Every structure is written in structure tokens, then in C-alpha cells.
Amino acid sequence: MLFAIINSLTTGMAVFLVAAGLTLIYGVMRILNFAHGAFFMVGAYLVSSMVGQAPPSTLALAAAAILAAFIVGLFGLVVQRVVLKRVQDADEHYMLIATFAVMLICVGVVKLIWGLEFLSVSPPPGLEGGNMLGPVFVPTFSIFVIVCGVLAFLLLELLLQRSWAGKMLTAMSRDRLMAQLMGLNVPVWMMVAVGCSFALAGLAGGLLLPNQTLSPVLGDQFLLMSFATIIVGGLGSIRGAFLAAILLGLIDGFNAIAFPNIPGVGIYIGLVFFLLVRPNGILGEEQI
Amino acid sequence: MKMNRRNVVKAGLAGASVLAMPYVARSAMGTVRIGLITPLSGGGELYGNYIKSGAEIAAERLMKQGALGGAKIELVIRDDKGTPDGALTAFREITGDGVKLIAQGLFTSGLLATLPLLKEVDGTLVMVGPGSLPVTHEAFTPHAFRMGYTAPTFGGGQGALMAKKHPEANKWAFIRTDLSSVEDISGYFRLRLKEEAEKAGRSVELMDEILVPYKTADFRNQASQIAGSGADALFTTIQGADNITFYKQARGFNLDQRIGLMCDSGNELAIARAMGKTTPKSLWSWTGWYPYADPDNTASIEAVTMYKERTGEEYPSGFFGFAHDSILSLVDGLEKAGSTDSAKMIPAIESSTPTGCLGKISYRPEDHTFAGLLTFIRFGADESDPKGWKVFEVEHLNGADYLEPPTPGKKFER
Amino acid sequence: MNPAIKATLLVLSALVLLALPLWVNPGLLHLVGVTIVMGVFAVAWNLLFGYAGLASFGSGGLFSIGAYFMAVMLRAGWQDGFLLLILVSMAAGGLVAFLVGAIALRRSSGIYLAILTLALSEVLRLFLMRWHWIGAEDGLPNIVRPSFSIGIARVDLSNGHSYYWFLCLACAAMVAIMWWILHSPLGRTLRAIRLDPERTAFMGVNVYGYKLAAFTLSGIFAAGAGALYAPWAQIVTPDLGNMTRSVQPILYTLLGGASSFWGPLIGAFSFSAIEYATRTLVGIQEIITGAILLVIILVFPTGIAGAFSRFVGALMPSEPSSRHGSSVASAVRTETP
């Protein structure tokens, strides 16, 4: 039981790492970014090229992940300049399709560069194996993922709520026009937010890499889960996404234990349930 | 990695240019056209690419050998996108252009869509690699041959082999993807394992199957359940990339230390290629084709050598072998029949037994299902090998012994 | 656009479609058949999107309800009631859409609605995948093309190209009905709701009721498209309802132009044409599709239909713009500066 909870938290935090960037870009640009999963995957492939099948140490993995985050962040700026900026005033559905197109191109390019074969990167020596936590055996990598998730959450909260830059971003996401009138350089801040969002995707890709098998469909797997997470949490809310990630992780874990014959259905049913009970998400704002 | 990357790009471009060449509408004298319908985009793309390579190398080899009186063998390759619609479009396009010999695989639904059309176009088709039962049972048509093993054959065969080779394994755990297409693999493994053990006067405990959804990111719950179950053997039937994720996450629980005997249903060397030296220490897997299983099989060695020259890789997936032998079957049949008419092709393929990558090719006359040799390999991590892994042993079984009974035209009920 | 030009184009394309079996390759013909069905499916989706402003990401589920219903009934030998079966399939799709809409539309809209419908259609697909009675993952093959009698006349759709022609007629009928609905007061009210729901509500219009009507109608025609599809492909699989299928009408609509009634059909045919032309370019399919979409979104945000009307409009500046199509186009344009 305790193990199941820890494991659900691991799943939840893994998804949160991906979903954080997704909800950030929504908060600022009102874009549900279909390409987010694809850039998560690019981050993972980049790191796998840097560290090979077996990273020498946790530090090396983290450094590679940060470097990948930086590179993917730069891609984000390019996407922002070439695509998002031009459609940001259009109907939200057009933005959706634009990011869908970016996703297709991204997956196509990944296939050309890295091929179709499955790739695998093992956890660095420090994160292999596990420890006994009371009566249960807990893999070290699970702890690593949970710690990363919580750290990412605290950091984002701190930055957005406490720092000057965070306040600017929050102001802009509340009312873009007002922020502009107040003399805020909205386009520049927009770039910063998009860059950060993509960088988060890349970082998540690198950190979760030892957890997953790399293939060109890796993006899809996480995309749906993170969509569910940010929708249940309330679009644009980091806190909501954090709560929702834990909640959906628990639902999935409960599903695996209580209804082993129909695995994987719980998430969808939970999603439908939450959407009907709290149509704007747990911490979502009222829709206008 | 770099090698791999460059070659994929190269292969992609080469493929594109070859396919883009317009082909003559009517087959010219001295040219034999064979259609190949396989997923080159979408879900099965990875396997489809192996199938494409296998077919191309077969055509090249056969031309070099001067098969069909030195005729040019031209493959008309079409992407079925892994969907029935894609398969139908491709099938109707190439048959509409007069192609009568076709190799198609690997998805069952695509085959179920095209099999009923073979009669009206007078076609002969070899199915590349499908394992599901319907294509030679309720959807049976004399125009099609299955170049692949059914789930009862390789699943059951592996169960029997494990019972014989490992009498020490008493308590078996099972984990499989929740897809009905893999139900039979696990089901027949259990059946034959039990039968074989009872024949030897032993009883084995078979634990309930643990089901996991298709495309899952996390297997830790299941891995810990297995690690804590006290099982001394494990049979894994998980599809595709998920399978490798399972073995990776199972490492956290030292599953390969705790479980004495690990078996996989057929992801064979894809696991080792991806995991390198972190591959489980010993894993038995069924494989459609292991190129180095029989050093005396020149077809197999030649084909894999050509593949290596082309791509720099030494261990193509089993689907490569299936595709190679599908083309061989068609060309050999045509040689004997002397005409692409299905009335002549069908008996020719039925009665001929050419030797291909998989050894002697023969189909059961009643329902045209493949009745060849089954191959199992044991591989695992090996520090001494530069790849980080190694194939330790190879076992063969006679596939015909494990075939389900023929029921052409009717559903087979266990 | 000039109604005369439009009518001429319509008649010409109908004639070309009807004459296709006489000269094209059967593979291309199969693709065209699928495209016609997908075009109708996309028009049905756009009934919801272009006119009521609601985006569903679960229309593939409704499509597969129609397709599966038809497949099961035809395999059970109900050929004689084929025409009736089409109507019942449509009713089934409409009923499901009505029930979903009755709950969902009260509670959610926008992206939330999109994801809700996506989740529901995924649940349906998972259900179809594990139900052995309807073939589980492999689906239901060997669906017969029916032969039935109307009065004393016997109609046999199993031979040659007869089902193709039937498909053309049935799809034309569905498109005509949708056209008629959207150009009736109902369609005009829906457009008013899309442009300004609050003001429309003030005018005493039951916004929820109209949205629900649009949702139900869209479901009826999506299932109808599915019902016609089953005997054409002669196989149905659970993947008919997957996300890729649900995204298809969206792509077609945006490619063709959501502001035009004909946009989705134009989009479907353009998309298929691109796909067929690039079918031998193995390995770069995604890049091609993605790049084309991106160019369309960035350069022609009103889709092919919008770009075309502007082109025709520029050629004939004196021509007053017609009531339909381009007036909605301009509405969308003002909405998206």
C-alpha cells in the first residue's frame, strides 16, 4: 500500500515535470501547445546523445539535462518567432492546429536524425538500485523523480509569486493589454515565458530519460497525460497542475490495484468526472 | 549512434528516390513485379522498415543468382500507414496496375481488409509475419500464405521448451499488455508449459497474469508485485517500447537477480540493442529469425551480410527474415508455376520447399500456415563483449508440432 | 463568390466524381471514396465549429458508432433494410451526441469541452478494443456491400462500382440536408450565437438549446458518414475512433476554411491529393504534412476556400459578395484581426 502511494507519486511527479511547462505557456499565451510532448522527446534524445547508454554520474545526467533544456529553450524562441507570434491573435483553435503542425515536423525530424530503433539510457550509478523504507523497497530513481518534481514546483512557485520577473509574467497573463499600457515590453516577456516553457520540456525529457524507453512516439505518451493534468488542475495554474498530477497519479495507482483487469481506464474516467464536477479545473479561474 | 544516424538518413533518401521512379504500367518482358505493402509510417513503421529491407535484399539476392531466367525483379513498395484504409488503397492501386504477386504485412486488420479481394484480382499473397489466428482460420483464402508463426505455435513452443529445459522453475509469474492480440501467446505458453511439466511428473504453479495497458510509462507497481511474489520464473508479453521500459524499471527491483528464469515472448534483440550492458543477465526469447542460428544456412548468412554492408548493423529484427522469405516464396513459386495466374501459383507454392533465411519453407496444405522451424535464443548482458551483450544459446523446435489444428474458413476455438 | 461560378464548380466536380470509376486506378478510387466520406464527416464537424463555435475532439467516437452499428447489422444479414439502417445509425449517433451534449454543454466549453470529448471517445475506443464479440482490436472484416429492394426495384450494390455511385449520392444528400439546415433560421441563429453568445441570449434565444441542437446534428451526420464508410472499406476497426481520426475533420476544416460551408470538403480533397502525391516519399510524410499545415495557417488563415474567394473577389471587384460563405468569412476575419 505504502509502496503503491510512493509509486503513484512518482508517476504524478514525472507527469508534473512535463505538464509544468505546458501550463506555463498556456498561462501566458493562451496556447494549448500540442508540440510540448515532441519537445520533451527532443530533450530526451539530446541527452541520450550526450551521455550514451550509461551516464557516468548523476551530475553528468543533470548537466546534460540542463544543457538540453537550454537548447530546447532556444528552439522554443525560434518557434515563438516563426509560428506562435503570428497566430497569437487568431482563434484559439488555429493556434492548436499550428502547434499540431509543429509537432508533426518535430517528430519527422527526430526520426530522420535518430532513426526508429528503441534507445535506452540507464540511470546513473548513484540512482540505481533502491532502499528499504520501513517494510517496503523503494527504487532510488523513484525518490529522484519525486524530489525533482517537488523542487521544480517550489522553484516555479517562488519565481512566479515572489520574484519581480514572476510578477511581470503574472500581470501579463492576467491582462496583456493592461500590462502593455503600463509600459511592460510584452513581446520580450512573451519570449522569456515561451523559452522557459520549452526549456522545462527539455529538462523534463533529460531527467526522465532513464525512466523511459526512447522512441519517436515518446511524446504522445506524455502529452495526453499532461493535457489531462493541466485541464484537471485548471489551465495556467502551476499549483493546480501540481495537485492534479498527484491526484491522477493516485487514481492510476488505485486503478492498477483495485481493477487490474481494466488497466489504464481510470485516468479517462477521472478526467471526465473532474471536468463535469469542476469544469474549470481544481484551481482554474472562472471562464468568461 | 553516428553511424546509425547517417545511415537512416541515407536509407530514407535512397528509399525515397527509388520509390519515386515511375514504373511502367505493363510489366515489360523480363521484368517481374512484386507488390510489397507494409507500414512505412505510423505505428508499425519500425518493423515495416525491416520488412522493406528484407524484401529488397531478397530481390537483389535472387537476381544475382539468376532466378527466373535472369529476369529483373521489381518491388512495387507501398506504405499502408498501419491502417486497413491504407492497405486497401495500396492493394487496389498495385493490383489495378496489374501486379498479381504480393507480400503484405504486418498488421492483421490490414490483411483482413485485403484477403477477401484476392480472388477477384487473381492474386497470390504471402503474409509477412502476422501471428494472429484469423488470417488462416475464419478469413482463410487459398490465395494467401502465412509467412509467420501463429501465437499458439511460438507461445506454446516456448512454454514446452522452458518446461523441458528448466525443470527447476516451479512458480511462474506472468505479465502482459492488455491487448487481445497477445492473449493467445501467454495463454498457450501456460497451456504447453503445464502439459509438458505434467508429462514429466512435475506440477508447476502458474500465477494469474498481470495486465498492463498499452503505452504505459510506469511499470513499478507491477515490477514490485512480481519481485515480491516469490516467483522463480517470469514470462513477459509486452508490446514494443513498453517492454524495454519494463525491463529498465525492473532493474530498480533487481528483478533479474531475484527471478531465476526470465522469458520474453518475442521482442528478442530489440531489448539488447537498446539496453546494451544493462540488458537483463539472461533472457530467453522467441525470435522469428536469428541470422546466425545456423552457420550452414547460406541464404541467412548472405542476407545478413548484405544488410550489414548496407546499414552497418549486424542484428536486424526477425521481420527482416520473414520479408526475405516471403519474396523467396513468391519468386520460387513463380519459377515452378511459369505464370502469375493464381491457379498455377497456389499449387506451386504449396508443393515447393525452398530454403530461405528461416530454413526450409513449407506451408501446411490445409490452411497455408507456415510450418517451419521455431527458433529461441538466450541472451543477456556480457561485460566481455564490446556491445555489452551476447547471445548465449540457440534452441530449435519443430514448429509443426505446436501448430493449432487447421480450421480453414472457420474460427478456431481453443 | 458569384453564385453562378459556384454552381458551375459544384456541377463540374460532381460530374468528375461520378465519372471517376471509368478512368482512374482502383487504388485512387478507393481513396476518393474514403475522402468523400471524410469530407462529409468534416462538414458535420464544422456544423459544430464554424456555426456554433464549439470544438469537439471526440467526433471519431461518433463516426465509429455509425460504422460499427452498420457493420454489425450487415454482417448479421440485415441487407434488406440498408436504407433504414443508415437512418438508424444516424439516430444512434444523434442520441449519443444528445446525451453527451446535454450534460457537457451545461458545464464546459472551449478547450475543456475539447478535452472532455476526447476523453469520452478514448473510453469508447478502449471499450471496442476489448470486446471480443465485435472483433476486439482486429475489428469486423468481410462487411458485405448490400443488395436490397425498394418497392419492386432491386438495388444491388455488391457489384462493380455501384456502391461507389451510391456513396456519392448518399453523401450528396447528406451535404444537401446540412446545407439546407445551416441556411435555415436555425443556422442563422447559430452563427449569431457564435459571434456573440451574450447578446443573442439577451434577445431571448435559448443559447444552450441551440448549442445542444448543433451538437446533436453534428453527431447524426458524423455517424451517418461512419455508416456509409463501413460497406466501402468492408472492415471497421477500433482505430476509427482514435485521436488521429478525430483530428482529421479539424485539419480538413481549417485547411479548407472553417468560414465556408464547402471548406471542409475542399480541405479533405486537398489533403488526400497531397497524401496520394507524396505516397512514395517514405519517411518524411510527417514533415510534409506538418509543413503544409503550417503554411496554410500562417499564410491563408481563412483556408483554401477563403483564399479562393478573395482571389475571385479581386478578379471581379464589381461583383457584390454573396450572402453565404464569404459573409461568414469576413465575420471570422473581423474576429481575428
PDB file of N, CA, C and O in Angstrom, chain A residues 7 10 17 64 91 122 131 134 136 181 192 199 211-212 259 264 267 281 285:
ATOM      1  N   ASN A   7       4.689   5.028  -5.442  1.00  0.00           N
ATOM      2  CA  ASN A   7       4.763   4.852  -6.881  1.00  0.00           C
ATOM      3  C   ASN A   7       3.827   5.800  -7.615  1.00  0.00           C
ATOM      4  O   ASN A   7       4.177   6.369  -8.649  1.00  0.00           O
ATOM      5  N   THR A  10       5.437   8.990  -7.825  1.00  0.00           N
ATOM      6  CA  THR A  10       6.464   9.010  -8.866  1.00  0.00           C
ATOM      7  C   THR A  10       5.841   9.304 -10.226  1.00  0.00           C
ATOM      8  O   THR A  10       6.286  10.181 -10.969  1.00  0.00           O
ATOM      9  N   LEU A  17       6.433  17.206 -14.151  1.00  0.00           N
ATOM     10  CA  LEU A  17       7.614  17.815 -14.770  1.00  0.00           C
ATOM     11  C   LEU A  17       7.317  18.215 -16.214  1.00  0.00           C
ATOM     12  O   LEU A  17       7.763  19.251 -16.696  1.00  0.00           O
ATOM     13  N   ALA A  64      23.760  17.373 -18.431  1.00  0.00           N
ATOM     14  CA  ALA A  64      23.277  17.154 -19.794  1.00  0.00           C
ATOM     15  C   ALA A  64      21.832  17.629 -19.921  1.00  0.00           C
ATOM     16  O   ALA A  64      21.453  18.238 -20.928  1.00  0.00           O
ATOM     17  N   ASP A  91      -8.018  32.858 -33.533  1.00  0.00           N
ATOM     18  CA  ASP A  91      -8.861  31.971 -32.747  1.00  0.00           C
ATOM     19  C   ASP A  91      -8.000  30.891 -32.095  1.00  0.00           C
ATOM     20  O   ASP A  91      -7.038  30.418 -32.684  1.00  0.00           O
ATOM     21  N   SER A 122      20.345   4.064 -19.114  1.00  0.00           N
ATOM     22  CA  SER A 122      20.110   3.553 -17.768  1.00  0.00           C
ATOM     23  C   SER A 122      20.353   4.653 -16.744  1.00  0.00           C
ATOM     24  O   SER A 122      21.028   5.638 -17.025  1.00  0.00           O
ATOM     25  N   ASN A 131      16.277   1.395  -1.753  1.00  0.00           N
ATOM     26  CA  ASN A 131      16.451   1.332  -0.300  1.00  0.00           C
ATOM     27  C   ASN A 131      15.208   0.755   0.339  1.00  0.00           C
ATOM     28  O   ASN A 131      14.108   0.839  -0.210  1.00  0.00           O
ATOM     29  N   GLY A 134      11.247   1.418   5.753  1.00  0.00           N
ATOM     30  CA  GLY A 134      10.396   0.583   6.606  1.00  0.00           C
ATOM     31  C   GLY A 134      10.281  -0.788   5.954  1.00  0.00           C
ATOM     32  O   GLY A 134      11.286  -1.384   5.587  1.00  0.00           O
ATOM     33  N   VAL A 136       8.932  -1.475   3.027  1.00  0.00           N
ATOM     34  CA  VAL A 136       8.854  -1.536   1.568  1.00  0.00           C
ATOM     35  C   VAL A 136      10.158  -1.128   0.896  1.00  0.00           C
ATOM     36  O   VAL A 136      10.929  -0.315   1.412  1.00  0.00           O
ATOM     37  N   LEU A 181       0.044  48.730 -21.526  1.00  0.00           N
ATOM     38  CA  LEU A 181      -0.186  50.138 -21.240  1.00  0.00           C
ATOM     39  C   LEU A 181       0.683  50.628 -20.087  1.00  0.00           C
ATOM     40  O   LEU A 181       1.088  51.766 -20.036  1.00  0.00           O
ATOM     41  N   VAL A 192      10.448  35.338 -23.177  1.00  0.00           N
ATOM     42  CA  VAL A 192      11.018  34.733 -21.977  1.00  0.00           C
ATOM     43  C   VAL A 192      10.158  33.559 -21.517  1.00  0.00           C
ATOM     44  O   VAL A 192      10.649  32.460 -21.251  1.00  0.00           O
ATOM     45  N   ALA A 199      12.095  25.153 -22.366  1.00  0.00           N
ATOM     46  CA  ALA A 199      13.241  24.669 -21.607  1.00  0.00           C
ATOM     47  C   ALA A 199      12.795  23.656 -20.564  1.00  0.00           C
ATOM     48  O   ALA A 199      13.461  22.638 -20.342  1.00  0.00           O
ATOM     49  N   ASN A 211      14.119   6.745 -17.089  1.00  0.00           N
ATOM     50  CA  ASN A 211      12.890   6.088 -16.669  1.00  0.00           C
ATOM     51  C   ASN A 211      12.178   5.426 -17.834  1.00  0.00           C
ATOM     52  O   ASN A 211      11.428   4.482 -17.650  1.00  0.00           O
ATOM     53  N   GLN A 212      12.402   5.944 -19.033  1.00  0.00           N
ATOM     54  CA  GLN A 212      11.583   5.586 -20.182  1.00  0.00           C
ATOM     55  C   GLN A 212      12.428   4.988 -21.287  1.00  0.00           C
ATOM     56  O   GLN A 212      13.640   5.096 -21.285  1.00  0.00           O
ATOM     57  N   PHE A 259      -8.652  -2.506  -9.873  1.00  0.00           N
ATOM     58  CA  PHE A 259      -9.242  -3.076 -11.084  1.00  0.00           C
ATOM     59  C   PHE A 259      -8.154  -3.501 -12.063  1.00  0.00           C
ATOM     60  O   PHE A 259      -8.003  -2.908 -13.126  1.00  0.00           O
ATOM     61  N   GLY A 264      -5.595   1.322 -17.082  1.00  0.00           N
ATOM     62  CA  GLY A 264      -5.489   2.490 -17.955  1.00  0.00           C
ATOM     63  C   GLY A 264      -6.778   3.240 -18.202  1.00  0.00           C
ATOM     64  O   GLY A 264      -6.780   4.282 -18.841  1.00  0.00           O
ATOM     65  N   ILE A 267      -7.754   6.886 -15.585  1.00  0.00           N
ATOM     66  CA  ILE A 267      -7.367   8.254 -15.895  1.00  0.00           C
ATOM     67  C   ILE A 267      -8.472   8.977 -16.660  1.00  0.00           C
ATOM     68  O   ILE A 267      -8.852  10.105 -16.327  1.00  0.00           O
ATOM     69  N   GLY A 281     -11.465  23.233 -13.775  1.00  0.00           N
ATOM     70  CA  GLY A 281     -10.297  22.709 -13.088  1.00  0.00           C
ATOM     71  C   GLY A 281     -10.326  23.016 -11.613  1.00  0.00           C
ATOM     72  O   GLY A 281     -11.116  23.849 -11.145  1.00  0.00           O
ATOM     73  N   GLU A 285      -9.552  29.566 -13.127  1.00  0.00           N
ATOM     74  CA  GLU A 285     -10.344  30.779 -12.964  1.00  0.00           C
ATOM     75  C   GLU A 285     -11.681  30.572 -13.664  1.00  0.00           C
ATOM     76  O   GLU A 285     -11.816  29.737 -14.538  1.00  0.00           O
TER      77      GLU A 285
END
